[in-house]
Coordinates of C-alpha atoms in Angstrom, one line a residue:
Chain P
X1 CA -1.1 -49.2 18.8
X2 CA -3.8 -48.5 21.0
X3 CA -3.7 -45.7 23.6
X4 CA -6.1 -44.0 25.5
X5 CA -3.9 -41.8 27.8
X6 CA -3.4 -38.1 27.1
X7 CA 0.1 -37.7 27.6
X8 CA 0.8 -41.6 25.2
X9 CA 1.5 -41.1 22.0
X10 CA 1.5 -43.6 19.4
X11 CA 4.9 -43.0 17.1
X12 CA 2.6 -42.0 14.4
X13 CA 1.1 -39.4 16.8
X14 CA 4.3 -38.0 17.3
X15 CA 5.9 -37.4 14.2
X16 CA 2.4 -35.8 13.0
X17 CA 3.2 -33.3 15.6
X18 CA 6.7 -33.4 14.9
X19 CA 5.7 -32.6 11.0
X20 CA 3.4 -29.6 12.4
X21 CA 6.1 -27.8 13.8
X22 CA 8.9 -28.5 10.8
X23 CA 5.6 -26.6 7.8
X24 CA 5.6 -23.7 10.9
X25 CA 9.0 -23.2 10.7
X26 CA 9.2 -23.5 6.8
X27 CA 6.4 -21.3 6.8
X28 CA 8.4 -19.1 9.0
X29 CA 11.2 -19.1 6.6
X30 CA 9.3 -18.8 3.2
X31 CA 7.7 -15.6 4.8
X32 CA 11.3 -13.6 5.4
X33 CA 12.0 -15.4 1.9
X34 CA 9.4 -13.4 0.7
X35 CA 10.3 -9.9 2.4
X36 CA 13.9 -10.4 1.2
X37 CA 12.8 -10.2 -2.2
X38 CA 10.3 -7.4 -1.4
X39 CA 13.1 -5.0 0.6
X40 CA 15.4 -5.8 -2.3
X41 CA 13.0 -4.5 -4.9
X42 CA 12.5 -1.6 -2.9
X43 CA 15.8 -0.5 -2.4
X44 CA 16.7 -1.1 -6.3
X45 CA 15.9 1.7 -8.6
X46 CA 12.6 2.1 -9.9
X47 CA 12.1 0.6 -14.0
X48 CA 9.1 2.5 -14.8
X49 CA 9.8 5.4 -17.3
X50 CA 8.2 8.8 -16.6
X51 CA 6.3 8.6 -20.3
X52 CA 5.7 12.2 -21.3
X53 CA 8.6 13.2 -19.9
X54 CA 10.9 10.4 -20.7
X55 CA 11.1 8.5 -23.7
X56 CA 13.1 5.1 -24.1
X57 CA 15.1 4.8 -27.4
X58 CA 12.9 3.1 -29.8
X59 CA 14.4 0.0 -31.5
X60 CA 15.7 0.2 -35.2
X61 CA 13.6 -2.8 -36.2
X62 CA 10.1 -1.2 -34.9
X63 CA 7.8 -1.0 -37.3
X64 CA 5.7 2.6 -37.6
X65 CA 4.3 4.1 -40.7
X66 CA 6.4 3.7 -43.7
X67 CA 8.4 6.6 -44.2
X68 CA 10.3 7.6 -47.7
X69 CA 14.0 7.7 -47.0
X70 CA 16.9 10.2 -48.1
X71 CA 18.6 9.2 -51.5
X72 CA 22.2 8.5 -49.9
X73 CA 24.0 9.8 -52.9
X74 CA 21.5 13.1 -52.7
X75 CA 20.0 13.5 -49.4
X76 CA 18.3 16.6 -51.1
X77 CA 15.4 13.8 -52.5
X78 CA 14.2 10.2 -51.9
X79 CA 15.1 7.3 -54.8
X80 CA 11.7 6.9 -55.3
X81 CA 10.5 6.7 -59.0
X82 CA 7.0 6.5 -58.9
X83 CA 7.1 3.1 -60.1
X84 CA 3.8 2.0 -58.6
X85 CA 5.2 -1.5 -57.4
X86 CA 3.9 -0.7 -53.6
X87 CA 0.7 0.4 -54.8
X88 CA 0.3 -2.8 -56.8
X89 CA 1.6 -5.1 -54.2
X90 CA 0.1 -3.5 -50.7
X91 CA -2.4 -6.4 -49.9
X92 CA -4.5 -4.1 -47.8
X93 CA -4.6 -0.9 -50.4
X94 CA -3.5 1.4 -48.3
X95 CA -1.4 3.3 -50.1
X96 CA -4.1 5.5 -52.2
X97 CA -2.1 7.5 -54.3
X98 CA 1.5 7.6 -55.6
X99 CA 2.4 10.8 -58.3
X100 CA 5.5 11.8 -59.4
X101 CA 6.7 14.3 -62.2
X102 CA 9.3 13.7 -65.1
X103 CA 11.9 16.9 -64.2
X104 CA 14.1 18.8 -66.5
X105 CA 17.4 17.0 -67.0
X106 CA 16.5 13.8 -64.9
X107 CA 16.9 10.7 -66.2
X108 CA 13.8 9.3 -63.5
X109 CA 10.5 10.4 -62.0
X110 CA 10.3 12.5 -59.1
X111 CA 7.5 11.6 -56.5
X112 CA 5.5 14.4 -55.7
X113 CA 2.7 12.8 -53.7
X114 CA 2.6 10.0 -51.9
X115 CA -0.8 9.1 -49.7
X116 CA -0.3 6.1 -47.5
X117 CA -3.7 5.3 -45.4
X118 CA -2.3 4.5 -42.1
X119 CA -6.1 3.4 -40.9
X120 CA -5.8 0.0 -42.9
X121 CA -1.9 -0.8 -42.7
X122 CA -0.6 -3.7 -41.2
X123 CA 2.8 -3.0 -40.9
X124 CA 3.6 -6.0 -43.2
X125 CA 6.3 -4.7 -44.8
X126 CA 5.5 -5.5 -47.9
X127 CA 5.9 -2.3 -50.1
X128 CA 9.1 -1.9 -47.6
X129 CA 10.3 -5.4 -49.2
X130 CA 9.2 -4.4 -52.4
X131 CA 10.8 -1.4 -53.5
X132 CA 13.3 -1.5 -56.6
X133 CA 14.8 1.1 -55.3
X134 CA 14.7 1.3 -51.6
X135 CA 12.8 4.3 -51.1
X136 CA 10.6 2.7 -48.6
X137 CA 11.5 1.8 -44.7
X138 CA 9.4 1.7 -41.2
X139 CA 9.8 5.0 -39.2
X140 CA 10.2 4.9 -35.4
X141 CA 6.5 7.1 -34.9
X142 CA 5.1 5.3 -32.4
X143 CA 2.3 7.3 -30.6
X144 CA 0.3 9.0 -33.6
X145 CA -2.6 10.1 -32.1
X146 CA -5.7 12.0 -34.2
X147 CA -9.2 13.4 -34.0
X148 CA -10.2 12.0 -37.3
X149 CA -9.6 9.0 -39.8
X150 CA -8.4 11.5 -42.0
X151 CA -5.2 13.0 -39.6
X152 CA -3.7 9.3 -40.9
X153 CA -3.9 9.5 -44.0
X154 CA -0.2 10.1 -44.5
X155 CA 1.3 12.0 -47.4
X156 CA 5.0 11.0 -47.0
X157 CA 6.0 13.3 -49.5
X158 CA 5.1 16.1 -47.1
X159 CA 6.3 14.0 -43.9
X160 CA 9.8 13.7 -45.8
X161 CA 10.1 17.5 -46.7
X162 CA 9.1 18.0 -43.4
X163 CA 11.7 15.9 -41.7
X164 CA 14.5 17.2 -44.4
X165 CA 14.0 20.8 -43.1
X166 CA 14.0 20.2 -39.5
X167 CA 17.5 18.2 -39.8
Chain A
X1 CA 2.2 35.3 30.8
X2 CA 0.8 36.1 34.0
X3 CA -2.6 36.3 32.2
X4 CA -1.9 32.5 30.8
X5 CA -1.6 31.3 34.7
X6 CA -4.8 33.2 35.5
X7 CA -6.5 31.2 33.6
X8 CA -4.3 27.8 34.2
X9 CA -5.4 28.7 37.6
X10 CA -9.2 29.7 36.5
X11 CA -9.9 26.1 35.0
X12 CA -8.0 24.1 36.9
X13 CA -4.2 22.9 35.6
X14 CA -5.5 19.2 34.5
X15 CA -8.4 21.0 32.3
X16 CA -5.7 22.6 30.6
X17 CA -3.8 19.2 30.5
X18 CA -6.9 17.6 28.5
X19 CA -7.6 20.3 26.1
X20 CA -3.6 20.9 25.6
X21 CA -3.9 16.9 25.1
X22 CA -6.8 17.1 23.4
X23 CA -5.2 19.3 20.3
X24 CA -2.3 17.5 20.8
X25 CA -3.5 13.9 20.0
X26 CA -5.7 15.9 16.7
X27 CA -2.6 17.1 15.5
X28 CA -1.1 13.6 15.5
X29 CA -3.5 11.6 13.9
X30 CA -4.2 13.9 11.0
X31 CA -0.7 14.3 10.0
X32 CA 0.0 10.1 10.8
X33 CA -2.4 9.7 8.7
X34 CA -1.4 12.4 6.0
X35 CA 2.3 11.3 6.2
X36 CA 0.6 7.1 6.2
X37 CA -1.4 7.5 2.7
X38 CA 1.6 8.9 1.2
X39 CA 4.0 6.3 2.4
X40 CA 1.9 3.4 1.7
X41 CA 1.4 4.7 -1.9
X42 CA 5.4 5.4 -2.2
X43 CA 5.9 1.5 -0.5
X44 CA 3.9 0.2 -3.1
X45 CA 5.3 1.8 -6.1
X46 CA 8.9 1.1 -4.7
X47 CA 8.6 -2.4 -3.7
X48 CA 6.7 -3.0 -7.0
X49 CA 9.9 -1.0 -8.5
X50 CA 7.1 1.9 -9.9
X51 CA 7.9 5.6 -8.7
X52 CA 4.2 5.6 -6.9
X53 CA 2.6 9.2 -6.2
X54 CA 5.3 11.9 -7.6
X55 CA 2.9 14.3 -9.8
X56 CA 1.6 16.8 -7.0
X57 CA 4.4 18.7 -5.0
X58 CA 7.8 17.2 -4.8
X59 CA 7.5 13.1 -4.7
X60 CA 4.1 13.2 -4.5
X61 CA 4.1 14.6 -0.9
X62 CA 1.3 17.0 -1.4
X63 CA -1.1 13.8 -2.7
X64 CA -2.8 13.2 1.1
X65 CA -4.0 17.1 0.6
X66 CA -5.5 16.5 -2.9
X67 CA -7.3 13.4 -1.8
X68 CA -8.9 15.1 1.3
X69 CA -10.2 17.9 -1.3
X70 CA -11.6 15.2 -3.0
X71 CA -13.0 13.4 -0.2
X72 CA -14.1 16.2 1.1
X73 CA -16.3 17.6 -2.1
X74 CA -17.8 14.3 -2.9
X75 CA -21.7 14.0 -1.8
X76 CA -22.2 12.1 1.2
X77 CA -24.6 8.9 -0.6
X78 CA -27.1 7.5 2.0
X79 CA -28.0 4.2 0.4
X80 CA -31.8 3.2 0.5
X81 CA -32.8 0.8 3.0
X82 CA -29.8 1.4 5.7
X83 CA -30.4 1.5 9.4
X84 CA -30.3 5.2 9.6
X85 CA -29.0 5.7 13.1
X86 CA -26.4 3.0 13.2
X87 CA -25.1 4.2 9.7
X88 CA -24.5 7.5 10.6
X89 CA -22.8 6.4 14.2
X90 CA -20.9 4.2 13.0
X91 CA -18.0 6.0 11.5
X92 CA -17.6 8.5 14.3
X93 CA -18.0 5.6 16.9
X94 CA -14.9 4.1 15.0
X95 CA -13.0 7.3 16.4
X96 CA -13.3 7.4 19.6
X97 CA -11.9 4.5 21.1
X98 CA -8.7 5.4 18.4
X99 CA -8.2 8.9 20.3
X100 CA -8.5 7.7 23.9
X101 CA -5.9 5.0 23.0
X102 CA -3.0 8.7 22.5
X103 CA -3.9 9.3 26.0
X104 CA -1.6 6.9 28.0
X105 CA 1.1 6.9 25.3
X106 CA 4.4 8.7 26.7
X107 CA 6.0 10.0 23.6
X108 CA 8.8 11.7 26.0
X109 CA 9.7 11.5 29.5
X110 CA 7.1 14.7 29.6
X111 CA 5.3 14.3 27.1
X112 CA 2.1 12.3 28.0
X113 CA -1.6 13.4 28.1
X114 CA -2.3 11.3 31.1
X115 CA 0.1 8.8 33.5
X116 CA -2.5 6.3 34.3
X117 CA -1.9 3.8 36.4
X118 CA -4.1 1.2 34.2
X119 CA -2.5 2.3 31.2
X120 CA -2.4 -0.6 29.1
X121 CA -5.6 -1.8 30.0
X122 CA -7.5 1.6 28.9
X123 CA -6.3 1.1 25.2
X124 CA -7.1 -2.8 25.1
X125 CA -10.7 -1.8 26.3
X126 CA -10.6 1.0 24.3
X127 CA -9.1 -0.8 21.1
X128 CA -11.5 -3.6 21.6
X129 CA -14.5 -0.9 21.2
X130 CA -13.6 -0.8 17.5
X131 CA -15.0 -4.3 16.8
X132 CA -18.3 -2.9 17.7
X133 CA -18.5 -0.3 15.6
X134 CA -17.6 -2.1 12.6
X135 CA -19.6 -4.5 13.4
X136 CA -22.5 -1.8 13.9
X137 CA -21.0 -0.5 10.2
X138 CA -21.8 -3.4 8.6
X139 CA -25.0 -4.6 10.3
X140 CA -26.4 -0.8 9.4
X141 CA -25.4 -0.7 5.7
X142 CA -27.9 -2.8 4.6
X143 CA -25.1 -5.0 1.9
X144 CA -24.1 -8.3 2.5
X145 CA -20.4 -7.5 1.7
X146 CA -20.2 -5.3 4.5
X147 CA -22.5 -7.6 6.6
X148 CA -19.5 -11.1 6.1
X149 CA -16.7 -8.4 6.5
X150 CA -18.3 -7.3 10.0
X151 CA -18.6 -10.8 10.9
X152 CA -15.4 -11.7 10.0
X153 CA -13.9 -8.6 11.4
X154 CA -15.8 -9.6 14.8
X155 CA -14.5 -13.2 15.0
X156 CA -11.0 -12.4 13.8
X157 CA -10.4 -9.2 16.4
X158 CA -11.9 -11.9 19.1
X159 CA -8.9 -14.4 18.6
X160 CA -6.2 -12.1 18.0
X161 CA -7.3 -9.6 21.3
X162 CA -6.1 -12.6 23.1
X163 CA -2.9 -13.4 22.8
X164 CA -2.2 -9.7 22.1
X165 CA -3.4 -9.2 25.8
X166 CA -1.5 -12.4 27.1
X167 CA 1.9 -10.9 25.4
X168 CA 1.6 -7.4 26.7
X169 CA 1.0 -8.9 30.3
X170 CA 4.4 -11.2 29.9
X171 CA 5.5 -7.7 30.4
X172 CA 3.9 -6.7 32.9
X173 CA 4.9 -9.4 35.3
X174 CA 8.7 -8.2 34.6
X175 CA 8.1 -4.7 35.5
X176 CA 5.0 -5.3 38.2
X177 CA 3.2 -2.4 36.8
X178 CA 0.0 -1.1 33.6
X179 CA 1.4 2.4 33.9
X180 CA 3.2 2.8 30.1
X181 CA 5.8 5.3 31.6
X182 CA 7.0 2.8 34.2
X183 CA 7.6 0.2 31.7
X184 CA 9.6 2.6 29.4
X185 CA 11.8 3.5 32.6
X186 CA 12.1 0.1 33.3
X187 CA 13.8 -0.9 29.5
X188 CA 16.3 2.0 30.6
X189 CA 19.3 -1.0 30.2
X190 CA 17.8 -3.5 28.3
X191 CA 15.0 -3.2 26.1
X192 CA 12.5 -5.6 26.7
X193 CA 12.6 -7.3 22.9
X194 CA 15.8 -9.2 23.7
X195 CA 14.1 -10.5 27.0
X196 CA 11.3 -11.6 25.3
X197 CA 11.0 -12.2 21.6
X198 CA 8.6 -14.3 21.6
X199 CA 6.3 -11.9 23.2
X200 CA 7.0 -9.1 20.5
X201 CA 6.1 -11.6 17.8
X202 CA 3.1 -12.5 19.0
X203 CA 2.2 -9.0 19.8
X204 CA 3.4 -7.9 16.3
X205 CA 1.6 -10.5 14.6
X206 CA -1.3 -10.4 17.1
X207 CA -1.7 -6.5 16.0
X208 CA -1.2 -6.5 12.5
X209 CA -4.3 -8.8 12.5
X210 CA -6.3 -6.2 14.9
X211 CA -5.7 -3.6 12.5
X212 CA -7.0 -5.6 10.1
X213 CA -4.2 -5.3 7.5
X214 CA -2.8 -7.6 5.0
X215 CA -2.0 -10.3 5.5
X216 CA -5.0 -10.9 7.8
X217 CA -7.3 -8.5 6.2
X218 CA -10.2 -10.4 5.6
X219 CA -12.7 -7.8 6.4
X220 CA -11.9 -5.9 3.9
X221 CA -10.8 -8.5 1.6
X222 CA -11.8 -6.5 -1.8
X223 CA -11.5 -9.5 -4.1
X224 CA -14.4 -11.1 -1.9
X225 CA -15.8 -8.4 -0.2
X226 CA -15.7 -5.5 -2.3
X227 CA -14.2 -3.5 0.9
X228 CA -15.9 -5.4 3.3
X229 CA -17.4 -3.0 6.2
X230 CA -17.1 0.4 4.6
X231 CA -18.1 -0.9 1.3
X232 CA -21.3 1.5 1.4
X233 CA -19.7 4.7 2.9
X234 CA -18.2 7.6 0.5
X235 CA -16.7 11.0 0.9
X236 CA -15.9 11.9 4.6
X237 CA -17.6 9.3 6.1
X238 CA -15.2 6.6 4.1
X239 CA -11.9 8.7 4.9
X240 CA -12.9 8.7 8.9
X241 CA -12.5 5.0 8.8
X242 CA -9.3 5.6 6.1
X243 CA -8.3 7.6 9.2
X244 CA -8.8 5.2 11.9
X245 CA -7.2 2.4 9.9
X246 CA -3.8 4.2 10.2
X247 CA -3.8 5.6 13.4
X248 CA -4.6 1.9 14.8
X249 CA -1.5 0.9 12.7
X250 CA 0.3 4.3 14.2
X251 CA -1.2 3.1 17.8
X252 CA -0.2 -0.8 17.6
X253 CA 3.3 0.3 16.3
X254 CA 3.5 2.4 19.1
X255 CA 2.7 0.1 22.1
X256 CA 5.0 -2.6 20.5
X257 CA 7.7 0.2 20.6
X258 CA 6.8 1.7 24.5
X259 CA 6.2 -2.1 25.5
X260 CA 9.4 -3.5 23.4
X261 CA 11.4 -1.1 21.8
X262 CA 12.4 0.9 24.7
X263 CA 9.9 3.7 24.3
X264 CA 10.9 7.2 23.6
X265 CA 14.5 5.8 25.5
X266 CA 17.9 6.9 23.4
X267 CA 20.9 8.0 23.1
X268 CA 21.8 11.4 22.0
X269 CA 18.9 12.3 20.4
X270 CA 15.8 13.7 21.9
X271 CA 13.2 11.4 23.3
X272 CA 10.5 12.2 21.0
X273 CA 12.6 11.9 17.7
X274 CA 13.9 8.1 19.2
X275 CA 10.0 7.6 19.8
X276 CA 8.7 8.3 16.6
X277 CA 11.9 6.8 14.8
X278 CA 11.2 3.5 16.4
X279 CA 7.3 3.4 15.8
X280 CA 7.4 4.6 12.2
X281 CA 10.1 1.7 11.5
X282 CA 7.3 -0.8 12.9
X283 CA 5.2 1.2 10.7
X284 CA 7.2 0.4 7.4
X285 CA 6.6 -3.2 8.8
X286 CA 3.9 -3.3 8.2
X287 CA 3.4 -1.8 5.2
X288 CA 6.1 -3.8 3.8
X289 CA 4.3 -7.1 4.8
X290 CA 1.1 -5.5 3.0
X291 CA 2.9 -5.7 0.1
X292 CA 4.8 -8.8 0.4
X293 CA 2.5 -11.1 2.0
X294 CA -0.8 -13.0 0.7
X295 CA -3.8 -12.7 2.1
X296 CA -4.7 -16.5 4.3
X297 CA -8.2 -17.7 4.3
X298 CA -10.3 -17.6 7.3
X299 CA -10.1 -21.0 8.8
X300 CA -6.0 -20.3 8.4
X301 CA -6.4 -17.3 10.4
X302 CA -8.6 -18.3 13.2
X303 CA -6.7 -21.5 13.2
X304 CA -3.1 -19.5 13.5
X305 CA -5.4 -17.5 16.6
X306 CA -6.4 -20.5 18.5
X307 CA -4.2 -23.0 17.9
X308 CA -1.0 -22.3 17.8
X309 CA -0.5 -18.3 18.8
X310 CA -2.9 -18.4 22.5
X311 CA -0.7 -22.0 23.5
X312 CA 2.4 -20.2 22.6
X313 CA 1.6 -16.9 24.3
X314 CA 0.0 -19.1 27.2
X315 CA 3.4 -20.8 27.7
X316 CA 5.1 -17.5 27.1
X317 CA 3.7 -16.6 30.3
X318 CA 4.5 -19.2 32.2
X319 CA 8.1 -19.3 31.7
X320 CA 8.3 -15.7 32.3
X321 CA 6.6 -16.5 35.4
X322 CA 8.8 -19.1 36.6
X323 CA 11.9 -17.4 35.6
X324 CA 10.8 -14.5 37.3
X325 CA 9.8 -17.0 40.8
X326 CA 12.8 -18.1 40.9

């Protein structure tokens, strides 16, 4: 339809127009859309945790360093026998250095060191999985921090006495 | 006492006035813009659900004071190559038209620097003096960033003084008078927002983009622009534009609220506290859209200017003026 006439509209003409004002007032809409969910976040509390100050419970499956675990019929020691099976299996050789001791009256091998280089573990799991005896589980140490490669090279002996003590 | 009406007497009452104002109006925008840096920041974190600043002084409120050490000890960097005078007037020509804006705002029935007749119209001259000296910020600093975001800034503050002006006089026509106080007196009953909504959301809208904030802050767009205009200024000369950035947000809250919101008019409480209660609730407005809304692109915003906010503003005014005819 042909018009020339400023105040004609051809239909088309019209619902363009029409069109322009119905994205305005979506537009209009989508923005106190927007606020809403804005004011809402506001007024819910904040989830950011205060880090050195706060600490969130860490999960039970998390995997830190292993960590040599408390013999449950004698939390005095760990199971460990010094058999040498994580040492043979770890496919990253990480752990340097397992030595135990035969003691009086004691039918199995006592570990007394136990050098686990945290620098090249992967966290696979693998001694963890491997243990005949359990010794072996991830700890929950998540923020080790050190000057040197040498501050993670872990004896866990040590790190278990240390933990036995304290508890 | 008698000494202090010697010398009221000595230099004149209205010299007294001015300096008394004077202070006054100092006293205001530093601690708007002390109280303005920390809420942004606290805005942010919240409506991001974060904490935001809460490490110096309790929740954070003593932040504003460490950053104007900080400001404050940095070494003022001249870049090579910038028009030396322009560079240096620049930010302290960004002030002026910011402070002679406080002098025709009534904060109480009182409580005003100066009643002037052509109230309104001193601060949208005034206001409109910014433009140049961001422009004369970015033509100075020798960097193209600044150089677009000066442009920009120029073309945007063109289209939106506009329709800002043509909603402000909408309510003038209803109360046949510029003078800020008289229109206060005259929302006494009604305030002015219910007569004319349209009006305040122009305004609003219209004044958000003048103080270039987000979501119309294309001069300062950082993802394009680095910070647009004041991309080369550090130290004090950066915080004075900081500064005028939210006393222009302080300033446009406050004319919506004196024009709209029934000014510093209450019940119970005293004038001032309604005042300031009304204006920093634009205020959070503000910052809330800063942090809700996207930034548009140019030929959006000049588009929203010309095309549809100036028409609607235009017929605005004349149905106010036929209602009012008839």
């Amino acid at each position: 339809m042909h018009n020339d006439g400023m105040w004609i509209y051809g239909w088309h003409e019209v619902f363009r127009r029409m069109k322009v004002v119905a994205d305005i007032v979506k537009g209009a809409i989508s923005l106190l859309v927007g606020m809403g969910v804005t004011i809402k976040a506001f007024l819910s509390p904040t989830v950011t945790v205060q880090y050195p100050r706060q600490t969130i419970t860490i999960p039970p499956r998390f995997r830190g360093h292993t960590k040599l675990v408390a013999d449950p019929k004698n939390p005095e020691k760990t199971p460990c026998i010094v058999c040498g099976m994580c040492v043979r299996n770890c496919p990253s050789h990480s752990i340097k250095k397992v030595e135990g001791e035969k003691k009086e009256g004691e039918k199995t091998k006592t570990v007394t060191e136990y050098i686990l280089d945290f620098t090249t573990c992967s966290q696979c799991g693998i001694c963890v999985e491997t243990c005949p005896v359990d010794a072996l589980a991830f700890s929950a140490d998540y923020n080790p921090a050190g000057y040197r490669r040498e501050d993670f090279h872990y004896d866990l002996v040590k790190e278990f006495e240390k933990r036995r003590t304290r508890e | 006492m008698e000494r202090l009406t010697d010398i009221i007497t000595l230099v004149g009452a209205e010299t007294v006035r001015a300096i008394a104002g004077l202070i006054g109006v100092l006293i205001i925008v530093v601690i708007n813009a002390i109280l303005l840096t920390w809420a942004e920041r606290k805005v942010a974190g919240h409506m991001q659900r974060r904490i935001g600043p809460k490490e110096v002084g309790p929740y954070g409120l003593i932040q504003p004071f460490a950053d104007t050490i900080k400001l404050l000890g940095k070494e003022l960097l001249v870049p090579k190559d910038v028009a030396k005078p322009l560079y240096h007037l620049a930010p302290i020509l960004i002030f002026i038209p910011v402070l002679v804006s406080f002098i025709v705002i009534p904060f109480d029935t009182h409580l005003q620097v100066k009643d002037i007749t052509m109230g309104i119209l001193v601060i949208l001259a005034f206001s409109s003096l910014s433009v140049f000296s961001i422009l004369i910020a970015g033509w100075g600093s020798q960097n193209k960033y600044s150089l677009i975001g000066a442009v920009r800034s120029v073309a945007q503050n063109i289209a939106y003084e506009i329709p800002l002006l043509l909603s402000l006089l909408a309510i003038v026509f209803m109360t046949n008078s510029f003078s800020l106080k008289t229109i206060v007196e005259a929302q006494k009953g009604t305030w002015f927002v219910f007569y004319q909504p349209i009006a305040f959301l122009i305004f609003f809208i219209a004044g958000v983009a003048e103080t270039n904030r987000t979501p119309f802050d294309l001069p300062e767009a950082e993802s394009e622009l680095v910070a647009g205009f004041h991309t080369e200024y550090s130290g004090m000369r950066f915080a004075l534009f900081f500064l005028a950035e939210y006393t222009n947000i302080f300033i446009v809250s406050a004319i919506a609220t004196t024009f709209f919101l029934g000014g510093y008019s209450g019940p119970v409480l005293p004038g001032i506290i309604w005042f300031f209660l009304k204006t920093y609730a634009l205020v959070f407005v503000i910052l809330w859209f800063r942090w809700t809304f996207p930034r548009v692109r140019f030929d959006q915003l000049l588009n929203f200017s010309w095309k549809i906010l100036i028409p609607l503003s235009f017929i605005n005014l004349l149905v106010t003026g036929g209602i009012l005819k008839l």
